[in-house]
Amino acid sequence: MNSTEACIALNMLPTVGPVRLRKLLQVFETPQRILSAKRSELRVVDGVGGEVADQISSWESIVDLPAELNRIREFGATVITQESASYPKALREIHAPPIVLYVWGEIKERDLHAIGIIGARRTTHYGTESAKKLAYQIAYAGLTVISGLARGIDTAAHQGAIAAKGRTIAVIGSGLSKLYPPENRALAEKICDGNGAVVSEFSMEIEPDRQTFPMRNRIISGWSYGILVVEAGLNSGALITASQAIEQGRSVYAVPGHINAPSAMGSNRLIQQGAKLVMSASDILDDLQVLLPEAKPSPEAAVRPLPTLSEDERRVYDAINSSETPIDQIASKCDLPSATVSSTLLRLELRRLVKQLPGKYFVKLG
């Protein structure tokens, strides 16, 4: 048995969670040694009582590890642990990082730079379109969009990221074999087909319930630089995720909604309480500038050629005058759809080729 297989077995034991595993590893050093430890040895570990020790010492009568490994293989999934290179670094730092992550698709290095987008399952047209637009812009700018594959805002967020030909991660509150909601199966397959991954900390056959979704939510917030709440009522689970994000030291953003709309009362309340109001992805990207390489002026800057630009980037860049240029004038001059112009301007901002001024005016840099 290797380390990953031992972690899968430990993860399937009902009483062994991430916090207890950390304490056990401090004593036994490897997951294999935990499973082979005697009951008397296990009981002396801080936080491990008789019930937990009994489960671990008799784990083979509780967990059918060969069957689980076979299910993983037949499904086409992989399993990573905190020791794996692809395990998100930010996720390792939360209080209770998942023991394992079941991955359907592929996690890439760029997926470590992510923004979570969450919100109500029952949403309005405004909420759905806002989520799609912002996810598109965020993904187009090179960040990965993380959400929960749920109905409503989550679905729109994944769709927007895919439309931008960007990356998206769906963290679900069930085992991969019990994907929920079932109508999003086609979306999950599209995500896994080169656009990202569907991820779960639960073993393959676990059904979704009231406990699994809050557990799922801490992964979405823990993985992300920040959480964007697009639309949420006062009792929305998205507010729980926002609270978890705050506890984990992540930023919280919210899209304002109509003051009389029940579906926006929770997200509007978040703004009252200090969440940053977001009207476009640039409001989030501004906060992430510290993560980008700082532009250093040099004597050659004035004559340095522009980096290679795509056709859309070149058309938008050329449409900006030497002075401040409003976005509607840029769109008219380059003859591109407004959504394409907005996302392209974000890309140029990220590359420090243009700068946005108040009132949606833009200027060239350098």
JSON list of N, CA, C and O in Angstrom, two decimals, residues 27-75:
[
{"chain": "A", "resi": 27, "resn": "VAL", "atom": "N", "xyz": [2.56, 11.89, 15.17]},
{"chain": "A", "resi": 27, "resn": "VAL", "atom": "CA", "xyz": [3.05, 10.77, 15.97]},
{"chain": "A", "resi": 27, "resn": "VAL", "atom": "C", "xyz": [3.58, 9.64, 15.09]},
{"chain": "A", "resi": 27, "resn": "VAL", "atom": "O", "xyz": [4.68, 9.12, 15.30]},
{"chain": "A", "resi": 28, "resn": "PHE", "atom": "N", "xyz": [2.81, 9.28, 14.06]},
{"chain": "A", "resi": 28, "resn": "PHE", "atom": "CA", "xyz": [3.15, 8.08, 13.27]},
{"chain": "A", "resi": 28, "resn": "PHE", "atom": "C", "xyz": [3.86, 8.40, 11.95]},
{"chain": "A", "resi": 28, "resn": "PHE", "atom": "O", "xyz": [4.33, 7.48, 11.27]},
{"chain": "A", "resi": 29, "resn": "GLU", "atom": "N", "xyz": [3.91, 9.66, 11.59]},
{"chain": "A", "resi": 29, "resn": "GLU", "atom": "CA", "xyz": [4.69, 10.17, 10.45]},
{"chain": "A", "resi": 29, "resn": "GLU", "atom": "C", "xyz": [4.13, 9.84, 9.06]},
{"chain": "A", "resi": 29, "resn": "GLU", "atom": "O", "xyz": [4.20, 10.66, 8.16]},
{"chain": "A", "resi": 30, "resn": "THR", "atom": "N", "xyz": [3.64, 8.62, 8.84]},
{"chain": "A", "resi": 30, "resn": "THR", "atom": "CA", "xyz": [3.10, 8.27, 7.53]},
{"chain": "A", "resi": 30, "resn": "THR", "atom": "C", "xyz": [1.69, 7.70, 7.69]},
{"chain": "A", "resi": 30, "resn": "THR", "atom": "O", "xyz": [1.37, 7.09, 8.72]},
{"chain": "A", "resi": 31, "resn": "PRO", "atom": "N", "xyz": [0.83, 7.85, 6.67]},
{"chain": "A", "resi": 31, "resn": "PRO", "atom": "CA", "xyz": [-0.52, 7.28, 6.76]},
{"chain": "A", "resi": 31, "resn": "PRO", "atom": "C", "xyz": [-0.51, 5.76, 6.84]},
{"chain": "A", "resi": 31, "resn": "PRO", "atom": "O", "xyz": [-1.38, 5.16, 7.49]},
{"chain": "A", "resi": 32, "resn": "GLN", "atom": "N", "xyz": [0.49, 5.13, 6.23]},
{"chain": "A", "resi": 32, "resn": "GLN", "atom": "CA", "xyz": [0.58, 3.65, 6.31]},
{"chain": "A", "resi": 32, "resn": "GLN", "atom": "C", "xyz": [0.79, 3.20, 7.75]},
{"chain": "A", "resi": 32, "resn": "GLN", "atom": "O", "xyz": [0.18, 2.22, 8.19]},
{"chain": "A", "resi": 33, "resn": "ARG", "atom": "N", "xyz": [1.64, 3.91, 8.48]},
{"chain": "A", "resi": 33, "resn": "ARG", "atom": "CA", "xyz": [1.91, 3.54, 9.87]},
{"chain": "A", "resi": 33, "resn": "ARG", "atom": "C", "xyz": [0.71, 3.78, 10.76]},
{"chain": "A", "resi": 33, "resn": "ARG", "atom": "O", "xyz": [0.52, 3.07, 11.75]},
{"chain": "A", "resi": 34, "resn": "ILE", "atom": "N", "xyz": [-0.12, 4.77, 10.40]},
{"chain": "A", "resi": 34, "resn": "ILE", "atom": "CA", "xyz": [-1.35, 4.99, 11.17]},
{"chain": "A", "resi": 34, "resn": "ILE", "atom": "C", "xyz": [-2.26, 3.78, 11.06]},
{"chain": "A", "resi": 34, "resn": "ILE", "atom": "O", "xyz": [-2.80, 3.28, 12.05]},
{"chain": "A", "resi": 35, "resn": "LEU", "atom": "N", "xyz": [-2.42, 3.28, 9.84]},
{"chain": "A", "resi": 35, "resn": "LEU", "atom": "CA", "xyz": [-3.32, 2.14, 9.62]},
{"chain": "A", "resi": 35, "resn": "LEU", "atom": "C", "xyz": [-2.82, 0.85, 10.26]},
{"chain": "A", "resi": 35, "resn": "LEU", "atom": "O", "xyz": [-3.61, -0.04, 10.58]},
{"chain": "A", "resi": 36, "resn": "SER", "atom": "N", "xyz": [-1.51, 0.75, 10.43]},
{"chain": "A", "resi": 36, "resn": "SER", "atom": "CA", "xyz": [-0.95, -0.48, 11.02]},
{"chain": "A", "resi": 36, "resn": "SER", "atom": "C", "xyz": [-0.72, -0.37, 12.52]},
{"chain": "A", "resi": 36, "resn": "SER", "atom": "O", "xyz": [-0.28, -1.32, 13.17]},
{"chain": "A", "resi": 37, "resn": "ALA", "atom": "N", "xyz": [-1.03, 0.80, 13.09]},
{"chain": "A", "resi": 37, "resn": "ALA", "atom": "CA", "xyz": [-0.80, 1.01, 14.53]},
{"chain": "A", "resi": 37, "resn": "ALA", "atom": "C", "xyz": [-1.77, 0.19, 15.38]},
{"chain": "A", "resi": 37, "resn": "ALA", "atom": "O", "xyz": [-2.89, -0.11, 14.97]},
{"chain": "A", "resi": 38, "resn": "LYS", "atom": "N", "xyz": [-1.33, -0.14, 16.57]},
{"chain": "A", "resi": 38, "resn": "LYS", "atom": "CA", "xyz": [-2.18, -0.86, 17.51]},
{"chain": "A", "resi": 38, "resn": "LYS", "atom": "C", "xyz": [-3.17, 0.11, 18.16]},
{"chain": "A", "resi": 38, "resn": "LYS", "atom": "O", "xyz": [-2.92, 1.31, 18.27]},
{"chain": "A", "resi": 39, "resn": "ARG", "atom": "N", "xyz": [-4.26, -0.45, 18.64]},
{"chain": "A", "resi": 39, "resn": "ARG", "atom": "CA", "xyz": [-5.30, 0.36, 19.27]},
{"chain": "A", "resi": 39, "resn": "ARG", "atom": "C", "xyz": [-4.75, 1.13, 20.46]},
{"chain": "A", "resi": 39, "resn": "ARG", "atom": "O", "xyz": [-5.05, 2.31, 20.66]},
{"chain": "A", "resi": 40, "resn": "SER", "atom": "N", "xyz": [-3.91, 0.50, 21.24]},
{"chain": "A", "resi": 40, "resn": "SER", "atom": "CA", "xyz": [-3.34, 1.15, 22.43]},
{"chain": "A", "resi": 40, "resn": "SER", "atom": "C", "xyz": [-2.44, 2.32, 22.04]},
{"chain": "A", "resi": 40, "resn": "SER", "atom": "O", "xyz": [-2.38, 3.33, 22.75]},
{"chain": "A", "resi": 41, "resn": "GLU", "atom": "N", "xyz": [-1.74, 2.19, 20.92]},
{"chain": "A", "resi": 41, "resn": "GLU", "atom": "CA", "xyz": [-0.88, 3.28, 20.44]},
{"chain": "A", "resi": 41, "resn": "GLU", "atom": "C", "xyz": [-1.71, 4.45, 19.94]},
{"chain": "A", "resi": 41, "resn": "GLU", "atom": "O", "xyz": [-1.34, 5.62, 20.13]},
{"chain": "A", "resi": 42, "resn": "LEU", "atom": "N", "xyz": [-2.82, 4.15, 19.29]},
{"chain": "A", "resi": 42, "resn": "LEU", "atom": "CA", "xyz": [-3.67, 5.20, 18.73]},
{"chain": "A", "resi": 42, "resn": "LEU", "atom": "C", "xyz": [-4.36, 6.01, 19.82]},
{"chain": "A", "resi": 42, "resn": "LEU", "atom": "O", "xyz": [-4.50, 7.23, 19.71]},
{"chain": "A", "resi": 43, "resn": "ARG", "atom": "N", "xyz": [-4.77, 5.33, 20.91]},
{"chain": "A", "resi": 43, "resn": "ARG", "atom": "CA", "xyz": [-5.56, 5.99, 21.94]},
{"chain": "A", "resi": 43, "resn": "ARG", "atom": "C", "xyz": [-4.80, 7.08, 22.68]},
{"chain": "A", "resi": 43, "resn": "ARG", "atom": "O", "xyz": [-5.40, 8.02, 23.22]},
{"chain": "A", "resi": 44, "resn": "VAL", "atom": "N", "xyz": [-3.49, 7.01, 22.71]},
{"chain": "A", "resi": 44, "resn": "VAL", "atom": "CA", "xyz": [-2.71, 8.01, 23.46]},
{"chain": "A", "resi": 44, "resn": "VAL", "atom": "C", "xyz": [-2.50, 9.30, 22.67]},
{"chain": "A", "resi": 44, "resn": "VAL", "atom": "O", "xyz": [-2.01, 10.29, 23.21]},
{"chain": "A", "resi": 45, "resn": "VAL", "atom": "N", "xyz": [-2.89, 9.29, 21.39]},
{"chain": "A", "resi": 45, "resn": "VAL", "atom": "CA", "xyz": [-2.73, 10.50, 20.57]},
{"chain": "A", "resi": 45, "resn": "VAL", "atom": "C", "xyz": [-3.80, 11.52, 20.96]},
{"chain": "A", "resi": 45, "resn": "VAL", "atom": "O", "xyz": [-4.97, 11.17, 21.16]},
{"chain": "A", "resi": 46, "resn": "ASP", "atom": "N", "xyz": [-3.40, 12.77, 21.09]},
{"chain": "A", "resi": 46, "resn": "ASP", "atom": "CA", "xyz": [-4.30, 13.85, 21.46]},
{"chain": "A", "resi": 46, "resn": "ASP", "atom": "C", "xyz": [-5.47, 13.92, 20.49]},
{"chain": "A", "resi": 46, "resn": "ASP", "atom": "O", "xyz": [-5.29, 13.98, 19.27]},
{"chain": "A", "resi": 47, "resn": "GLY", "atom": "N", "xyz": [-6.70, 13.89, 21.03]},
{"chain": "A", "resi": 47, "resn": "GLY", "atom": "CA", "xyz": [-7.88, 14.00, 20.19]},
{"chain": "A", "resi": 47, "resn": "GLY", "atom": "C", "xyz": [-8.39, 12.69, 19.63]},
{"chain": "A", "resi": 47, "resn": "GLY", "atom": "O", "xyz": [-9.39, 12.67, 18.90]},
{"chain": "A", "resi": 48, "resn": "VAL", "atom": "N", "xyz": [-7.72, 11.60, 19.92]},
{"chain": "A", "resi": 48, "resn": "VAL", "atom": "CA", "xyz": [-8.13, 10.28, 19.43]},
{"chain": "A", "resi": 48, "resn": "VAL", "atom": "C", "xyz": [-8.64, 9.46, 20.61]},
{"chain": "A", "resi": 48, "resn": "VAL", "atom": "O", "xyz": [-7.87, 9.04, 21.47]},
{"chain": "A", "resi": 49, "resn": "GLY", "atom": "N", "xyz": [-9.94, 9.24, 20.63]},
{"chain": "A", "resi": 49, "resn": "GLY", "atom": "CA", "xyz": [-10.52, 8.46, 21.72]},
{"chain": "A", "resi": 49, "resn": "GLY", "atom": "C", "xyz": [-10.71, 7.00, 21.33]},
{"chain": "A", "resi": 49, "resn": "GLY", "atom": "O", "xyz": [-10.20, 6.53, 20.31]},
{"chain": "A", "resi": 50, "resn": "GLY", "atom": "N", "xyz": [-11.48, 6.29, 22.12]},
{"chain": "A", "resi": 50, "resn": "GLY", "atom": "CA", "xyz": [-11.67, 4.87, 21.89]},
{"chain": "A", "resi": 50, "resn": "GLY", "atom": "C", "xyz": [-12.37, 4.56, 20.59]},
{"chain": "A", "resi": 50, "resn": "GLY", "atom": "O", "xyz": [-11.99, 3.62, 19.88]},
{"chain": "A", "resi": 51, "resn": "GLU", "atom": "N", "xyz": [-13.41, 5.32, 20.24]},
{"chain": "A", "resi": 51, "resn": "GLU", "atom": "CA", "xyz": [-14.16, 5.06, 19.01]},
{"chain": "A", "resi": 51, "resn": "GLU", "atom": "C", "xyz": [-13.27, 5.22, 17.78]},
{"chain": "A", "resi": 51, "resn": "GLU", "atom": "O", "xyz": [-13.29, 4.39, 16.86]},
{"chain": "A", "resi": 52, "resn": "VAL", "atom": "N", "xyz": [-12.48, 6.31, 17.75]},
{"chain": "A", "resi": 52, "resn": "VAL", "atom": "CA", "xyz": [-11.60, 6.55, 16.60]},
{"chain": "A", "resi": 52, "resn": "VAL", "atom": "C", "xyz": [-10.53, 5.47, 16.53]},
{"chain": "A", "resi": 52, "resn": "VAL", "atom": "O", "xyz": [-10.25, 4.93, 15.44]},
{"chain": "A", "resi": 53, "resn": "ALA", "atom": "N", "xyz": [-9.95, 5.13, 17.66]},
{"chain": "A", "resi": 53, "resn": "ALA", "atom": "CA", "xyz": [-8.91, 4.08, 17.68]},
{"chain": "A", "resi": 53, "resn": "ALA", "atom": "C", "xyz": [-9.48, 2.75, 17.20]},
{"chain": "A", "resi": 53, "resn": "ALA", "atom": "O", "xyz": [-8.81, 2.01, 16.46]},
{"chain": "A", "resi": 54, "resn": "ASP", "atom": "N", "xyz": [-10.72, 2.44, 17.60]},
{"chain": "A", "resi": 54, "resn": "ASP", "atom": "CA", "xyz": [-11.35, 1.20, 17.16]},
{"chain": "A", "resi": 54, "resn": "ASP", "atom": "C", "xyz": [-11.53, 1.18, 15.65]},
{"chain": "A", "resi": 54, "resn": "ASP", "atom": "O", "xyz": [-11.27, 0.16, 14.99]},
{"chain": "A", "resi": 55, "resn": "GLN", "atom": "N", "xyz": [-11.98, 2.30, 15.11]},
{"chain": "A", "resi": 55, "resn": "GLN", "atom": "CA", "xyz": [-12.20, 2.36, 13.66]},
{"chain": "A", "resi": 55, "resn": "GLN", "atom": "C", "xyz": [-10.91, 2.19, 12.88]},
{"chain": "A", "resi": 55, "resn": "GLN", "atom": "O", "xyz": [-10.86, 1.46, 11.89]},
{"chain": "A", "resi": 56, "resn": "ILE", "atom": "N", "xyz": [-9.87, 2.87, 13.33]},
{"chain": "A", "resi": 56, "resn": "ILE", "atom": "CA", "xyz": [-8.61, 2.80, 12.59]},
{"chain": "A", "resi": 56, "resn": "ILE", "atom": "C", "xyz": [-8.00, 1.40, 12.70]},
{"chain": "A", "resi": 56, "resn": "ILE", "atom": "O", "xyz": [-7.54, 0.83, 11.70]},
{"chain": "A", "resi": 57, "resn": "SER", "atom": "N", "xyz": [-8.02, 0.83, 13.88]},
{"chain": "A", "resi": 57, "resn": "SER", "atom": "CA", "xyz": [-7.38, -0.48, 14.06]},
{"chain": "A", "resi": 57, "resn": "SER", "atom": "C", "xyz": [-8.15, -1.59, 13.34]},
{"chain": "A", "resi": 57, "resn": "SER", "atom": "O", "xyz": [-7.58, -2.65, 13.03]},
{"chain": "A", "resi": 58, "resn": "SER", "atom": "N", "xyz": [-9.44, -1.36, 13.07]},
{"chain": "A", "resi": 58, "resn": "SER", "atom": "CA", "xyz": [-10.22, -2.37, 12.34]},
{"chain": "A", "resi": 58, "resn": "SER", "atom": "C", "xyz": [-10.69, -1.83, 10.98]},
{"chain": "A", "resi": 58, "resn": "SER", "atom": "O", "xyz": [-11.75, -2.20, 10.48]},
{"chain": "A", "resi": 59, "resn": "TRP", "atom": "N", "xyz": [-9.88, -0.97, 10.37]},
{"chain": "A", "resi": 59, "resn": "TRP", "atom": "CA", "xyz": [-10.29, -0.26, 9.16]},
{"chain": "A", "resi": 59, "resn": "TRP", "atom": "C", "xyz": [-10.63, -1.21, 8.00]},
{"chain": "A", "resi": 59, "resn": "TRP", "atom": "O", "xyz": [-11.52, -0.92, 7.19]},
{"chain": "A", "resi": 60, "resn": "GLU", "atom": "N", "xyz": [-9.98, -2.34, 7.92]},
{"chain": "A", "resi": 60, "resn": "GLU", "atom": "CA", "xyz": [-10.21, -3.24, 6.78]},
{"chain": "A", "resi": 60, "resn": "GLU", "atom": "C", "xyz": [-11.60, -3.86, 6.81]},
{"chain": "A", "resi": 60, "resn": "GLU", "atom": "O", "xyz": [-12.12, -4.28, 5.76]},
{"chain": "A", "resi": 61, "resn": "SER", "atom": "N", "xyz": [-12.25, -3.90, 7.99]},
{"chain": "A", "resi": 61, "resn": "SER", "atom": "CA", "xyz": [-13.62, -4.41, 8.06]},
{"chain": "A", "resi": 61, "resn": "SER", "atom": "C", "xyz": [-14.65, -3.32, 7.77]},
{"chain": "A", "resi": 61, "resn": "SER", "atom": "O", "xyz": [-15.84, -3.60, 7.61]},
{"chain": "A", "resi": 62, "resn": "ILE", "atom": "N", "xyz": [-14.19, -2.07, 7.71]},
{"chain": "A", "resi": 62, "resn": "ILE", "atom": "CA", "xyz": [-15.07, -0.93, 7.45]},
{"chain": "A", "resi": 62, "resn": "ILE", "atom": "C", "xyz": [-14.94, -0.42, 6.02]},
{"chain": "A", "resi": 62, "resn": "ILE", "atom": "O", "xyz": [-15.92, -0.09, 5.36]},
{"chain": "A", "resi": 63, "resn": "VAL", "atom": "N", "xyz": [-13.70, -0.40, 5.52]},
{"chain": "A", "resi": 63, "resn": "VAL", "atom": "CA", "xyz": [-13.39, 0.17, 4.21]},
{"chain": "A", "resi": 63, "resn": "VAL", "atom": "C", "xyz": [-13.01, -0.94, 3.24]},
{"chain": "A", "resi": 63, "resn": "VAL", "atom": "O", "xyz": [-12.14, -1.76, 3.54]},
{"chain": "A", "resi": 64, "resn": "ASP", "atom": "N", "xyz": [-13.65, -0.94, 2.09]},
{"chain": "A", "resi": 64, "resn": "ASP", "atom": "CA", "xyz": [-13.27, -1.86, 1.01]},
{"chain": "A", "resi": 64, "resn": "ASP", "atom": "C", "xyz": [-12.37, -1.09, 0.05]},
{"chain": "A", "resi": 64, "resn": "ASP", "atom": "O", "xyz": [-12.81, -0.56, -0.97]},
{"chain": "A", "resi": 65, "resn": "LEU", "atom": "N", "xyz": [-11.09, -1.01, 0.41]},
{"chain": "A", "resi": 65, "resn": "LEU", "atom": "CA", "xyz": [-10.15, -0.20, -0.36]},
{"chain": "A", "resi": 65, "resn": "LEU", "atom": "C", "xyz": [-9.98, -0.71, -1.80]},
{"chain": "A", "resi": 65, "resn": "LEU", "atom": "O", "xyz": [-10.01, 0.10, -2.73]},
{"chain": "A", "resi": 66, "resn": "PRO", "atom": "N", "xyz": [-9.81, -2.03, -2.04]},
{"chain": "A", "resi": 66, "resn": "PRO", "atom": "CA", "xyz": [-9.68, -2.49, -3.44]},
{"chain": "A", "resi": 66, "resn": "PRO", "atom": "C", "xyz": [-10.87, -2.09, -4.30]},
{"chain": "A", "resi": 66, "resn": "PRO", "atom": "O", "xyz": [-10.70, -1.70, -5.46]},
{"chain": "A", "resi": 67, "resn": "ALA", "atom": "N", "xyz": [-12.09, -2.16, -3.75]},
{"chain": "A", "resi": 67, "resn": "ALA", "atom": "CA", "xyz": [-13.28, -1.78, -4.52]},
{"chain": "A", "resi": 67, "resn": "ALA", "atom": "C", "xyz": [-13.27, -0.29, -4.84]},
{"chain": "A", "resi": 67, "resn": "ALA", "atom": "O", "xyz": [-13.62, 0.13, -5.95]},
{"chain": "A", "resi": 68, "resn": "GLU", "atom": "N", "xyz": [-12.84, 0.55, -3.87]},
{"chain": "A", "resi": 68, "resn": "GLU", "atom": "CA", "xyz": [-12.78, 1.99, -4.11]},
{"chain": "A", "resi": 68, "resn": "GLU", "atom": "C", "xyz": [-11.73, 2.32, -5.17]},
{"chain": "A", "resi": 68, "resn": "GLU", "atom": "O", "xyz": [-11.97, 3.15, -6.06]},
{"chain": "A", "resi": 69, "resn": "LEU", "atom": "N", "xyz": [-10.57, 1.67, -5.10]},
{"chain": "A", "resi": 69, "resn": "LEU", "atom": "CA", "xyz": [-9.54, 1.90, -6.10]},
{"chain": "A", "resi": 69, "resn": "LEU", "atom": "C", "xyz": [-10.01, 1.49, -7.48]},
{"chain": "A", "resi": 69, "resn": "LEU", "atom": "O", "xyz": [-9.69, 2.15, -8.48]},
{"chain": "A", "resi": 70, "resn": "ASN", "atom": "N", "xyz": [-10.79, 0.44, -7.55]},
{"chain": "A", "resi": 70, "resn": "ASN", "atom": "CA", "xyz": [-11.34, -0.01, -8.82]},
{"chain": "A", "resi": 70, "resn": "ASN", "atom": "C", "xyz": [-12.35, 0.99, -9.37]},
{"chain": "A", "resi": 70, "resn": "ASN", "atom": "O", "xyz": [-12.37, 1.29, -10.57]},
{"chain": "A", "resi": 71, "resn": "ARG", "atom": "N", "xyz": [-13.19, 1.55, -8.47]},
{"chain": "A", "resi": 71, "resn": "ARG", "atom": "CA", "xyz": [-14.16, 2.56, -8.90]},
{"chain": "A", "resi": 71, "resn": "ARG", "atom": "C", "xyz": [-13.46, 3.80, -9.45]},
{"chain": "A", "resi": 71, "resn": "ARG", "atom": "O", "xyz": [-13.88, 4.38, -10.45]},
{"chain": "A", "resi": 72, "resn": "ILE", "atom": "N", "xyz": [-12.40, 4.21, -8.78]},
{"chain": "A", "resi": 72, "resn": "ILE", "atom": "CA", "xyz": [-11.63, 5.37, -9.23]},
{"chain": "A", "resi": 72, "resn": "ILE", "atom": "C", "xyz": [-11.05, 5.13, -10.62]},
{"chain": "A", "resi": 72, "resn": "ILE", "atom": "O", "xyz": [-11.15, 5.97, -11.52]},
{"chain": "A", "resi": 73, "resn": "ARG", "atom": "N", "xyz": [-10.47, 3.95, -10.79]},
{"chain": "A", "resi": 73, "resn": "ARG", "atom": "CA", "xyz": [-9.85, 3.61, -12.07]},
{"chain": "A", "resi": 73, "resn": "ARG", "atom": "C", "xyz": [-10.88, 3.53, -13.19]},
{"chain": "A", "resi": 73, "resn": "ARG", "atom": "O", "xyz": [-10.67, 4.07, -14.28]},
{"chain": "A", "resi": 74, "resn": "GLU", "atom": "N", "xyz": [-12.00, 2.88, -12.94]},
{"chain": "A", "resi": 74, "resn": "GLU", "atom": "CA", "xyz": [-13.04, 2.74, -13.97]},
{"chain": "A", "resi": 74, "resn": "GLU", "atom": "C", "xyz": [-13.67, 4.08, -14.34]},
{"chain": "A", "resi": 74, "resn": "GLU", "atom": "O", "xyz": [-14.05, 4.30, -15.49]},
{"chain": "A", "resi": 75, "resn": "PHE", "atom": "N", "xyz": [-13.77, 4.97, -13.38]},
{"chain": "A", "resi": 75, "resn": "PHE", "atom": "CA", "xyz": [-14.36, 6.29, -13.64]},
{"chain": "A", "resi": 75, "resn": "PHE", "atom": "C", "xyz": [-13.43, 7.17, -14.46]},
{"chain": "A", "resi": 75, "resn": "PHE", "atom": "O", "xyz": [-13.86, 8.08, -15.16]}
]
